[in-house]
CSV table of C-alpha atoms and ligand atoms in Angstrom, one decimal:
chain,number,residue,atom,x,y,z
A,927,MET,CA,-32.3,-3.0,0.7
A,928,ASN,CA,-29.5,-5.0,2.3
A,929,ALA,CA,-29.2,-7.8,-0.2
A,930,ILE,CA,-25.5,-8.5,-1.0
A,931,PRO,CA,-24.5,-6.1,-3.8
A,932,PRO,CA,-23.5,-7.4,-7.2
A,933,PHE,CA,-19.8,-7.9,-7.8
A,934,ASP,CA,-18.5,-5.4,-10.3
A,935,ALA,CA,-14.8,-6.3,-10.9
A,936,ASP,CA,-14.2,-3.3,-13.2
A,937,LEU,CA,-15.5,-0.8,-10.7
A,938,LEU,CA,-13.7,-2.3,-7.8
A,939,ARG,CA,-10.5,-2.4,-9.8
A,940,ARG,CA,-10.8,1.3,-10.6
A,941,TYR,CA,-11.5,2.4,-7.1
A,942,ASP,CA,-9.2,0.0,-5.3
A,943,GLY,CA,-6.8,1.9,-3.1
A,944,PRO,CA,-6.1,2.9,0.5
A,945,GLY,CA,-8.4,5.3,2.3
A,946,PRO,CA,-10.3,5.9,5.5
A,947,ARG,CA,-12.8,3.3,6.7
A,948,TYR,CA,-14.8,5.9,8.7
A,949,THR,CA,-15.3,4.2,12.0
A,950,SER,CA,-15.2,7.8,13.0
A,951,TYR,CA,-15.4,11.2,11.3
A,952,PRO,CA,-13.0,13.0,11.5
A,953,THR,CA,-10.7,10.0,11.5
A,954,ALA,CA,-8.0,9.3,14.1
A,955,PRO,CA,-5.1,10.9,12.2
A,956,GLN,CA,-6.8,14.3,12.8
A,957,PHE,CA,-6.6,13.9,16.5
A,958,SER,CA,-4.2,16.4,18.1
A,959,SER,CA,-2.0,16.3,21.3
A,960,ALA,CA,-3.4,19.8,22.1
A,961,PHE,CA,-6.5,17.9,23.4
A,962,GLY,CA,-5.7,16.8,26.9
A,963,GLU,CA,-7.0,15.6,30.2
A,964,SER,CA,-8.9,18.8,31.1
A,965,ASP,CA,-10.7,18.7,27.7
A,966,PHE,CA,-11.7,15.1,28.4
A,967,ARG,CA,-13.1,16.1,31.9
A,968,GLU,CA,-15.0,19.0,30.3
A,969,ALA,CA,-16.5,16.8,27.6
A,970,ALA,CA,-17.6,14.3,30.3
A,971,LYS,CA,-19.2,17.1,32.3
A,972,LEU,CA,-21.0,18.6,29.3
A,973,SER,CA,-22.3,15.1,28.4
A,974,ASN,CA,-23.8,14.8,31.8
A,975,GLY,CA,-25.6,18.1,31.3
A,976,ASP,CA,-27.5,17.0,28.2
A,977,PRO,CA,-31.3,17.2,28.7
A,978,ILE,CA,-31.3,13.4,28.2
A,979,PRO,CA,-27.7,12.2,28.8
A,980,ARG,CA,-26.7,9.5,26.4
A,981,ARG,CA,-26.3,5.9,27.6
A,982,LEU,CA,-22.8,4.6,27.8
A,983,SER,CA,-20.8,2.2,25.7
A,984,LEU,CA,-17.5,0.9,27.1
A,985,TYR,CA,-14.5,-0.4,25.1
A,986,VAL,CA,-11.7,-2.1,27.0
A,987,HIS,CA,-8.4,-2.9,25.2
A,988,VAL,CA,-6.4,-5.9,26.2
A,989,PRO,CA,-3.1,-5.6,24.3
A,990,PHE,CA,-1.5,-9.0,24.9
A,991,CYS,CA,-1.2,-11.9,22.4
A,992,PHE,CA,0.5,-15.3,22.8
A,993,SER,CA,2.1,-15.2,19.3
A,994,PRO,CA,2.4,-12.8,16.4
A,995,CYS,CA,0.2,-13.2,13.3
A,996,PHE,CA,2.3,-11.7,10.5
A,997,TYR,CA,-0.6,-9.8,8.9
A,998,CYS,CA,-1.6,-8.0,12.1
A,999,GLY,CA,-1.9,-4.2,12.3
A,1000,CYS,CA,-3.4,-4.1,15.8
A,1001,ASN,CA,-1.9,-2.5,18.8
A,1002,ARG,CA,-0.6,-5.6,20.7
A,1003,VAL,CA,2.2,-6.9,22.8
A,1004,ILE,CA,3.4,-10.4,22.2
A,1005,THR,CA,4.2,-12.3,25.4
A,1006,ARG,CA,3.7,-15.7,27.1
A,1007,ASP,CA,4.2,-14.2,30.5
A,1008,HIS,CA,0.8,-14.3,32.2
A,1009,SER,CA,1.9,-12.2,35.1
A,1010,ARG,CA,1.8,-9.2,32.7
A,1011,ALA,CA,-2.0,-9.5,32.6
A,1012,ASP,CA,-2.2,-9.0,36.4
A,1013,VAL,CA,0.0,-5.9,36.2
A,1014,TYR,CA,-2.1,-4.5,33.4
A,1015,LEU,CA,-5.3,-5.3,35.2
A,1016,THR,CA,-4.1,-3.4,38.3
A,1017,ARG,CA,-3.7,-0.3,36.3
A,1018,LEU,CA,-6.9,-0.8,34.3
A,1019,VAL,CA,-8.9,-0.9,37.5
A,1020,ARG,CA,-7.2,2.3,38.5
A,1021,GLU,CA,-8.1,3.9,35.2
A,1022,VAL,CA,-11.8,2.8,35.7
A,1023,ALA,CA,-11.8,4.3,39.1
A,1024,MET,CA,-10.5,7.6,37.7
A,1025,VAL,CA,-12.8,7.8,34.7
A,1026,ALA,CA,-16.1,6.4,35.9
A,1027,PRO,CA,-16.8,9.2,38.5
A,1028,LEU,CA,-16.7,11.8,35.6
A,1029,PHE,CA,-20.0,10.3,34.4
A,1030,ASP,CA,-23.3,10.5,36.2
A,1031,ARG,CA,-24.0,7.2,37.9
A,1032,ASP,CA,-27.5,6.9,36.4
A,1033,ARG,CA,-26.2,6.6,32.9
A,1034,ASP,CA,-26.7,3.0,32.0
A,1035,VAL,CA,-23.9,1.0,30.3
A,1036,VAL,CA,-25.8,-0.8,27.4
A,1037,GLN,CA,-22.7,-1.9,25.5
A,1038,LEU,CA,-19.4,-3.3,26.5
A,1039,HIS,CA,-16.7,-4.6,24.1
A,1040,LEU,CA,-13.4,-6.2,24.9
A,1041,GLY,CA,-10.9,-6.0,22.1
A,1042,GLY,CA,-7.3,-6.4,21.6
A,1043,GLY,CA,-4.8,-8.0,21.2
A,1044,THR,CA,-6.4,-11.1,22.7
A,1045,PRO,CA,-8.9,-10.3,25.5
A,1046,ASN,CA,-9.0,-14.0,26.4
A,1047,PHE,CA,-5.3,-13.6,27.3
A,1048,LEU,CA,-6.9,-12.7,30.7
A,1049,ASN,CA,-8.1,-15.9,32.4
A,1050,ALA,CA,-11.6,-16.2,33.9
A,1051,SER,CA,-10.6,-14.9,37.3
A,1052,GLN,CA,-8.8,-11.9,35.8
A,1053,LEU,CA,-11.8,-11.2,33.6
A,1054,GLY,CA,-14.0,-11.5,36.7
A,1055,GLU,CA,-11.9,-9.0,38.5
A,1056,MET,CA,-12.2,-6.6,35.6
A,1057,MET,CA,-16.0,-7.0,35.3
A,1058,GLU,CA,-16.4,-6.5,39.1
A,1059,SER,CA,-14.5,-3.2,38.8
A,1060,LEU,CA,-16.5,-2.0,35.9
A,1061,SER,CA,-19.9,-2.9,37.4
A,1062,ARG,CA,-18.9,-1.3,40.7
A,1063,HIS,CA,-18.0,2.0,39.1
A,1064,PHE,CA,-20.5,2.1,36.3
A,1065,HIS,CA,-24.2,1.2,36.2
A,1066,PHE,CA,-24.7,-1.9,34.0
A,1067,SER,CA,-28.0,-1.9,32.2
A,1068,SER,CA,-30.1,-5.0,33.2
A,1069,SER,CA,-31.9,-4.9,29.8
A,1070,PRO,CA,-31.8,-8.2,27.9
A,1071,LYS,CA,-30.9,-6.0,24.9
A,1072,ARG,CA,-27.6,-4.9,26.3
A,1073,ASP,CA,-24.6,-6.1,24.3
A,1074,PHE,CA,-21.5,-7.4,26.1
A,1075,SER,CA,-19.1,-8.7,23.5
A,1076,ILE,CA,-15.6,-10.1,23.4
A,1077,GLU,CA,-13.0,-10.9,20.7
A,1078,LEU,CA,-11.9,-14.5,21.1
A,1079,ASP,CA,-8.8,-16.2,19.8
A,1080,PRO,CA,-10.1,-19.8,19.3
A,1081,ARG,CA,-6.6,-21.2,19.8
A,1082,CYS,CA,-6.6,-20.4,23.4
A,1083,VAL,CA,-10.1,-20.6,24.8
A,1084,GLY,CA,-12.0,-23.7,25.9
A,1085,SER,CA,-15.7,-24.5,26.7
A,1086,SER,CA,-15.2,-23.8,30.4
A,1087,ASP,CA,-13.9,-20.3,29.5
A,1088,ILE,CA,-17.0,-19.6,27.4
A,1089,GLU,CA,-19.2,-20.8,30.3
A,1090,ALA,CA,-17.3,-18.4,32.6
A,1091,LEU,CA,-17.7,-15.5,30.1
A,1092,ALA,CA,-21.5,-16.2,29.9
A,1093,PHE,CA,-21.6,-16.2,33.7
A,1094,LEU,CA,-19.9,-12.8,33.7
A,1095,GLY,CA,-22.6,-11.4,31.4
A,1096,PHE,CA,-21.0,-11.7,27.9
A,1097,ASN,CA,-23.6,-12.5,25.2
A,1098,ARG,CA,-21.7,-11.8,21.9
A,1099,ALA,CA,-18.4,-13.2,20.6
A,1100,SER,CA,-16.2,-12.4,17.7
A,1101,LEU,CA,-13.8,-15.1,16.5
A,1102,GLY,CA,-10.7,-14.5,14.4
A,1103,VAL,CA,-10.3,-17.1,11.7
A,1104,GLN,CA,-8.9,-15.5,8.5
A,1105,ASP,CA,-8.4,-18.7,6.5
A,1106,PHE,CA,-8.4,-22.4,7.4
A,1107,ASP,CA,-6.0,-23.3,4.6
A,1108,PRO,CA,-2.9,-24.8,6.3
A,1109,VAL,CA,-0.5,-23.3,3.7
A,1110,VAL,CA,-1.9,-19.8,4.4
A,1111,GLN,CA,-1.9,-20.4,8.1
A,1112,ALA,CA,1.8,-21.3,7.9
A,1113,ALA,CA,2.6,-18.2,5.8
A,1114,VAL,CA,0.9,-15.9,8.3
A,1115,ASN,CA,2.1,-17.7,11.5
A,1116,ARG,CA,-1.4,-18.5,12.7
A,1117,ILE,CA,-2.1,-22.2,13.0
A,1118,GLN,CA,-5.7,-22.7,14.0
A,1119,SER,CA,-7.7,-25.9,13.4
A,1120,VAL,CA,-11.3,-26.1,12.1
A,1121,GLU,CA,-12.1,-28.3,15.1
A,1122,GLU,CA,-11.0,-25.9,17.8
A,1123,THR,CA,-12.8,-23.0,16.0
A,1124,LEU,CA,-16.1,-24.9,15.6
A,1125,ALA,CA,-15.9,-26.0,19.2
A,1126,VAL,CA,-15.8,-22.4,20.3
A,1127,ILE,CA,-18.8,-21.5,18.2
A,1128,ASP,CA,-20.7,-24.5,19.6
A,1129,ALA,CA,-19.8,-23.5,23.2
A,1130,CYS,CA,-20.9,-19.9,22.6
A,1131,ARG,CA,-24.3,-21.2,21.4
A,1132,LYS,CA,-24.6,-23.7,24.2
A,1133,HIS,CA,-24.0,-21.0,26.8
A,1134,GLY,CA,-26.6,-18.7,25.4
A,1135,PHE,CA,-24.5,-16.1,23.5
A,1136,ARG,CA,-26.9,-14.1,21.3
A,1137,SER,CA,-24.5,-13.9,18.3
A,1138,VAL,CA,-21.2,-15.1,17.0
A,1139,ASN,CA,-19.2,-13.2,14.5
A,1140,VAL,CA,-16.4,-14.7,12.4
A,1141,ASP,CA,-13.6,-12.6,10.8
A,1142,LEU,CA,-12.0,-13.7,7.5
A,1143,ILE,CA,-9.3,-12.0,5.5
A,1144,TYR,CA,-8.8,-12.1,1.7
A,1145,GLY,CA,-5.5,-11.2,0.0
A,1146,LEU,CA,-3.3,-13.1,2.4
A,1147,PRO,CA,0.0,-14.8,1.2
A,1148,ALA,CA,-0.5,-18.2,-0.5
A,1149,GLN,CA,-4.2,-17.8,-0.5
A,1150,THR,CA,-6.0,-19.5,-3.4
A,1151,ALA,CA,-9.6,-19.5,-4.6
A,1152,ALA,CA,-9.8,-23.3,-3.9
A,1153,GLY,CA,-8.5,-22.9,-0.3
A,1154,PHE,CA,-10.4,-19.8,0.5
A,1155,GLY,CA,-13.5,-21.4,-1.0
A,1156,ARG,CA,-13.2,-24.3,1.4
A,1157,THR,CA,-12.8,-21.9,4.3
A,1158,LEU,CA,-15.9,-20.1,3.3
A,1159,ASP,CA,-17.9,-23.3,3.0
A,1160,THR,CA,-16.7,-24.5,6.4
A,1161,VAL,CA,-17.6,-21.2,8.0
A,1162,ILE,CA,-20.9,-20.9,6.3
A,1163,ALA,CA,-21.8,-24.4,7.4
A,1164,ALA,CA,-21.3,-23.3,11.0
A,1165,ARG,CA,-23.8,-20.5,10.3
A,1166,PRO,CA,-22.3,-17.6,12.3
A,1167,ASP,CA,-24.8,-14.8,12.8
A,1168,ARG,CA,-22.3,-12.2,11.5
A,1169,LEU,CA,-19.2,-12.3,9.2
A,1170,ALA,CA,-16.6,-9.7,8.5
A,1171,VAL,CA,-14.5,-10.3,5.3
A,1172,TYR,CA,-11.6,-7.9,5.4
A,1173,SER,CA,-9.1,-7.0,2.7
A,1174,TYR,CA,-5.5,-7.5,3.6
A,1175,ALA,CA,-3.5,-4.4,3.1
A,1176,HIS,CA,0.2,-5.1,2.9
A,1177,LEU,CA,1.9,-2.1,4.5
A,1178,PRO,CA,5.1,-3.4,6.1
A,1179,GLN,CA,6.5,0.1,6.5
A,1180,LEU,CA,3.6,0.8,8.8
A,1181,PHE,CA,3.1,-2.5,10.5
A,1182,ARG,CA,6.4,-4.2,11.4
A,1183,PRO,CA,5.0,-7.8,11.7
A,1184,GLN,CA,4.1,-7.7,8.0
A,1185,LYS,CA,7.8,-7.6,7.2
A,1186,GLN,CA,7.8,-11.3,7.9
A,1187,ILE,CA,5.4,-11.9,5.0
A,1188,ASP,CA,6.9,-13.0,1.8
A,1189,ALA,CA,5.4,-10.4,-0.6
A,1190,SER,CA,6.0,-12.7,-3.6
A,1191,GLN,CA,3.4,-15.1,-2.1
A,1192,LEU,CA,0.7,-12.4,-2.1
A,1193,PRO,CA,-2.1,-12.8,-4.6
A,1194,ASP,CA,-2.0,-10.3,-7.5
A,1195,PRO,CA,-4.8,-7.7,-7.6
A,1196,GLU,CA,-6.8,-9.8,-10.0
A,1197,ALA,CA,-6.6,-12.9,-7.9
A,1198,LYS,CA,-7.4,-10.9,-4.8
A,1199,LEU,CA,-10.5,-9.5,-6.5
A,1200,GLY,CA,-11.4,-13.1,-7.3
A,1201,LEU,CA,-11.3,-14.0,-3.6
A,1202,LEU,CA,-13.7,-11.2,-2.8
A,1203,GLN,CA,-16.0,-12.2,-5.6
A,1204,LEU,CA,-16.0,-15.8,-4.2
A,1205,ALA,CA,-16.9,-14.5,-0.7
A,1206,ILE,CA,-19.7,-12.3,-2.0
A,1207,GLU,CA,-21.2,-15.1,-4.2
A,1208,LYS,CA,-21.0,-17.7,-1.5
A,1209,LEU,CA,-22.4,-15.5,1.3
A,1210,SER,CA,-25.1,-14.3,-1.1
A,1211,LEU,CA,-26.1,-17.9,-1.9
A,1212,ALA,CA,-26.1,-18.8,1.8
A,1213,GLY,CA,-28.6,-16.0,2.5
A,1214,TYR,CA,-26.4,-13.5,4.3
A,1215,ARG,CA,-27.3,-9.8,4.0
A,1216,TYR,CA,-24.7,-7.0,3.4
A,1217,ILE,CA,-24.6,-4.6,6.3
A,1218,GLY,CA,-21.9,-2.4,4.8
A,1219,MET,CA,-18.1,-2.0,4.9
A,1220,ASP,CA,-17.1,-5.7,4.8
A,1221,HIS,CA,-19.8,-6.8,7.2
A,1222,PHE,CA,-22.5,-9.4,6.6
A,1223,ALA,CA,-25.2,-10.8,8.8
A,1224,LEU,CA,-28.0,-13.4,8.7
A,1225,PRO,CA,-31.5,-11.9,7.9
A,1226,ASP,CA,-32.7,-12.4,11.5
A,1227,ASP,CA,-29.6,-11.0,13.1
A,1228,GLU,CA,-30.1,-7.8,15.1
A,1229,LEU,CA,-27.8,-5.9,12.7
A,1230,SER,CA,-29.9,-6.8,9.7
A,1231,LEU,CA,-33.1,-5.9,11.5
A,1232,ALA,CA,-31.7,-2.7,12.7
A,1233,GLN,CA,-30.6,-1.8,9.2
A,1234,GLU,CA,-34.2,-2.4,8.0
A,1235,HIS,CA,-35.6,-0.2,10.7
A,1236,ASP,CA,-33.1,2.6,10.5
A,1237,GLY,CA,-31.5,1.7,13.8
A,1238,LEU,CA,-28.0,0.9,12.7
A,1239,HIS,CA,-25.0,2.8,13.9
A,1240,ARG,CA,-21.2,2.7,13.3
A,1241,ASN,CA,-18.4,3.5,15.7
A,1242,PHE,CA,-14.9,2.4,16.5
A,1243,MET,CA,-16.1,-1.1,17.3
A,1244,GLY,CA,-17.8,-1.5,13.9
A,1245,TYR,CA,-21.6,-1.7,13.4
A,1246,THR,CA,-23.9,-1.6,16.4
A,1247,THR,CA,-27.6,-1.3,17.2
A,1248,HIS,CA,-26.8,1.1,20.1
A,1249,ALA,CA,-27.1,4.6,18.6
A,1250,ASP,CA,-26.5,7.7,20.6
A,1251,CYS,CA,-24.2,6.3,23.3
A,1252,ASP,CA,-21.2,8.1,24.6
A,1253,LEU,CA,-18.2,5.7,24.1
A,1254,ILE,CA,-15.6,5.5,26.9
A,1255,GLY,CA,-12.3,3.8,25.8
A,1256,LEU,CA,-10.2,2.2,28.6
A,1257,GLY,CA,-6.8,0.7,28.4
A,1258,VAL,CA,-3.8,1.3,26.1
A,1259,SER,CA,-4.7,2.9,22.7
A,1260,ALA,CA,-8.4,3.0,23.4
A,1261,ILE,CA,-10.5,5.7,21.8
A,1262,SER,CA,-13.4,7.6,23.5
A,1263,HIS,CA,-16.2,9.5,21.8
A,1264,ILE,CA,-17.9,11.7,24.4
A,1265,GLY,CA,-20.4,14.3,23.1
A,1266,ASP,CA,-18.7,16.2,20.3
A,1267,SER,CA,-15.2,15.1,21.3
A,1268,TYR,CA,-12.9,12.3,20.4
A,1269,SER,CA,-9.9,11.3,22.5
A,1270,GLN,CA,-7.4,8.5,22.5
A,1271,ASN,CA,-5.2,6.9,25.2
A,1272,PRO,CA,-1.4,6.5,24.4
A,1273,ARG,CA,-0.7,3.7,21.9
A,1274,ASP,CA,2.5,2.6,23.7
A,1275,LEU,CA,2.1,0.7,26.9
A,1276,PRO,CA,4.8,2.5,29.0
A,1277,ALA,CA,3.2,5.9,28.3
A,1278,TRP,CA,-0.2,4.6,29.3
A,1279,GLU,CA,1.3,3.0,32.4
A,1280,ALA,CA,3.1,6.2,33.4
A,1281,ALA,CA,-0.1,8.3,33.2
A,1282,ILE,CA,-2.0,5.9,35.4
A,1283,ASP,CA,0.9,5.6,37.9
A,1284,ASN,CA,1.0,9.4,38.2
A,1285,GLY,CA,-2.7,9.5,38.8
A,1286,ARG,CA,-3.5,11.2,35.5
A,1287,LEU,CA,-6.2,10.4,33.0
A,1288,PRO,CA,-4.2,8.8,30.1
A,1289,VAL,CA,-5.4,11.1,27.4
A,1290,TRP,CA,-2.8,11.2,24.6
A,1291,ARG,CA,-4.6,13.1,21.8
A,1292,GLY,CA,-8.1,14.0,20.6
A,1293,MET,CA,-10.2,16.8,19.2
A,1294,MET,CA,-13.3,18.8,19.8
A,1295,LEU,CA,-15.6,18.7,16.8
A,1296,TRP,CA,-16.5,21.8,15.0
A,1297,ALA,CA,-20.1,22.2,13.8
A,1298,ASP,CA,-18.9,21.3,10.3
A,1299,ASP,CA,-17.4,18.0,11.7
A,1300,VAL,CA,-20.6,17.1,13.4
A,1301,LEU,CA,-22.6,17.7,10.2
A,1302,ARG,CA,-20.2,15.6,8.1
A,1303,ALA,CA,-20.1,12.9,10.7
A,1304,ASP,CA,-23.9,12.7,10.6
A,1305,LEU,CA,-23.8,12.5,6.8
A,1306,ILE,CA,-21.1,9.8,6.7
A,1307,GLN,CA,-23.0,7.9,9.4
A,1308,GLN,CA,-26.1,7.9,7.2
A,1309,LEU,CA,-24.1,6.7,4.2
A,1310,MET,CA,-22.3,3.9,6.1
A,1311,CYS,CA,-25.5,2.6,7.8
A,1312,ARG,CA,-28.3,3.3,5.3
A,1313,SER,CA,-26.3,3.6,2.0
A,1314,GLU,CA,-28.0,6.9,1.4
A,1315,ILE,CA,-28.1,10.6,2.5
A,1316,ASP,CA,-31.4,12.1,3.5
A,1317,ILE,CA,-30.9,15.7,2.5
A,1318,ALA,CA,-34.0,17.1,4.2
A,1319,ALA,CA,-33.1,15.5,7.5
A,1320,LEU,CA,-29.6,16.9,7.4
A,1321,GLU,CA,-30.9,20.4,6.5
A,1322,ALA,CA,-33.4,20.3,9.3
A,1323,ARG,CA,-30.9,19.0,11.9
A,1324,HIS,CA,-28.0,21.3,11.0
A,1325,GLY,CA,-29.7,24.4,9.6
A,1326,ILE,CA,-28.0,24.3,6.2
A,1327,HIS,CA,-28.9,24.5,2.6
A,1328,PHE,CA,-27.4,21.3,1.4
A,1329,ALA,CA,-26.7,22.2,-2.2
A,1330,THR,CA,-25.0,25.4,-1.2
A,1331,TYR,CA,-23.1,24.0,1.8
A,1332,PHE,CA,-21.8,21.0,-0.1
A,1333,GLU,CA,-21.3,22.6,-3.5
A,1334,GLU,CA,-17.7,21.4,-3.9
A,1335,ASP,CA,-18.4,18.0,-2.4
A,1336,LEU,CA,-21.3,17.5,-4.9
A,1337,GLN,CA,-18.9,18.3,-7.7
A,1338,ARG,CA,-16.6,15.6,-6.5
A,1339,LEU,CA,-19.5,13.2,-6.4
A,1340,GLN,CA,-20.3,13.8,-10.1
A,1341,SER,CA,-17.7,11.4,-11.5
A,1342,LEU,CA,-19.0,8.7,-9.1
A,1343,ALA,CA,-22.5,9.3,-10.3
A,1344,ALA,CA,-21.2,9.0,-13.9
A,1345,ASP,CA,-19.6,5.7,-13.0
A,1346,GLY,CA,-22.9,4.5,-11.5
A,1347,LEU,CA,-21.9,4.4,-7.9
A,1348,VAL,CA,-24.5,6.9,-6.7
A,1349,THR,CA,-27.7,8.6,-7.8
A,1350,ILE,CA,-28.2,12.2,-6.9
A,1351,GLU,CA,-31.8,13.4,-6.4
A,1352,ALA,CA,-33.2,16.5,-5.0
A,1353,THR,CA,-34.0,14.9,-1.6
A,1354,ARG,CA,-31.6,12.0,-1.5
A,1355,ILE,CA,-28.2,10.8,-2.5
A,1356,ARG,CA,-28.2,7.0,-2.8
A,1357,ALA,CA,-25.5,4.5,-3.2
A,1358,THR,CA,-26.5,2.2,-6.1
A,1359,ALA,CA,-26.3,-1.6,-5.7
A,1360,ARG,CA,-22.9,-1.5,-7.3
A,1361,GLY,CA,-21.8,1.5,-5.2
A,1362,ARG,CA,-22.6,-0.2,-1.9
A,1363,LEU,CA,-19.3,-2.1,-2.0
A,1364,LEU,CA,-17.6,1.3,-2.3
A,1365,LEU,CA,-19.3,3.3,0.5
A,1366,ARG,CA,-15.9,4.7,1.7
A,1367,ILE,CA,-15.2,6.1,-1.7
A,1368,ILE,CA,-18.5,7.9,-1.7
A,1369,ALA,CA,-17.9,9.1,1.9
A,1370,ALA,CA,-14.5,10.4,1.0
A,1371,CYS,CA,-16.1,13.0,-1.3
A,1372,PHE,CA,-17.5,14.6,1.9
A,1373,ASP,CA,-14.3,14.3,4.0
A,1374,ARG,CA,-13.1,17.9,4.4
A,1375,TYR,CA,-9.7,16.8,5.8
A,1376,LEU,CA,-8.9,14.9,2.6
A,1377,HIS,CA,-9.5,18.0,0.5
A,1378,GLN,CA,-8.5,20.9,2.7
A,1379,PRO,CA,-5.6,21.3,5.1
A,1380,ARG,CA,-6.4,21.2,8.9
A,1381,SER,CA,-7.9,24.6,9.6
A,1382,GLU,CA,-11.1,26.0,10.9
A,1383,PRO,CA,-13.7,25.3,8.3
A,1384,ALA,CA,-14.3,28.4,6.1
A,1385,ARG,CA,-18.0,27.6,6.2
A,1386,PHE,CA,-18.2,27.1,9.9
A,1387,SER,CA,-21.2,29.4,10.4
A,1388,LYS,CA,-24.5,27.7,9.6
A,1389,MET,CA,-26.2,28.7,6.4
A,1390,ILE,CA,-29.9,28.6,5.9
B,687,SF4,S1,-4.2,-10.9,14.7
B,687,SF4,FE1,-5.1,-10.9,16.7
B,687,SF4,S2,-4.2,-12.7,17.8
B,687,SF4,FE2,-2.9,-12.2,16.0
B,687,SF4,S3,-1.3,-10.9,16.7
B,687,SF4,FE3,-2.9,-9.5,15.9
B,687,SF4,S4,-4.2,-9.1,17.7
B,687,SF4,FE4,-2.9,-10.8,18.2
């Protein structure tokens, strides 16, 4: 099922365009400042009261980076002042101490992810302090299947750092690469050698990391098929367990660093499609599987196996094998998903700092999900992880008659079916092989917020 889909330039050209990537449904723009600290506390309390409370997944955001990559759309602070990490850590530890007691102590943490920014801006001793605080306030699972992962910038991490991370319990790493072509690296202000990158991959393996992911980006300035092809060959030869190949979206009005990119150097849409085609062909030949939404994995990687056995899940951190966890986000801009609620910490550092300094949970915005949201989130989750919608399962879980409930959505889907992206059967809606590269377009047909203004769903009551 998860072979890499065939490349269909015509279809991709037609459906190319911005749109949600559905790491959550509803997506973050729907969050509201009406959701506050007391709502977060209530959601945590309710989640403890579930007959079988979910296990926990922690996300910690470290916002600092040493230098700005011009393509970047992340929430980050550029600085070379290491003392800022200490100041940040002090508040992070306070946030952990405020948030953790809201969750029953016997709820195991089976997943931890450090993202950024550059998490390895924190040195080994600072990371040790952070882990000590987390493990003191939460209960870390001792299962060998727990996933403790970290995003690494290979430009500023050495073998001894990787050894220290392994000692602290980290067993997965994700490395930013983007493109090894020196011309591209100069154009995006990210100079990173092949040698230092491969050394980090080797060190992760030597110190027992269960998997290494590499991020690449296509559509960057000055990128060529020849140069990106060499990057792909180099990366594939290193055999990372997972690869993410993202499309660069040039939105300088939204992401200020991108103003420093010379737009005249960007590949035109045809050339950009060619880069994606190259990546798909090379990864396919090298035996990688397509997980969904830009993600690829080796056949024996846990994501591939989970996809085969219906155990794949998608959340703010991407694809994971840990379904049914409550996600607690810590640090500036971090997002939580507790029960049927989403919430987000302030995106700007001073606002997050002020909340912590005043002894408040730093909840900036969020939302409680309506029954309609929960149903559609379930549907989109199925689509993103299994490339199909099991109609009977949704009807049974949510007490609806699918064809009646989704009448308008199914009408929207007709043109996609006519274009060969999906097949619609009585019991299942399936993305075709061609449609699997366009899952977000299929999902968007079921996104109520794209098609109706924000209001209580008219069909909120369940229909049998
Ligand atoms: S791409 Fe990564 S390392 Fe570069 S500025 Fe953005 S968060 Fe920092």
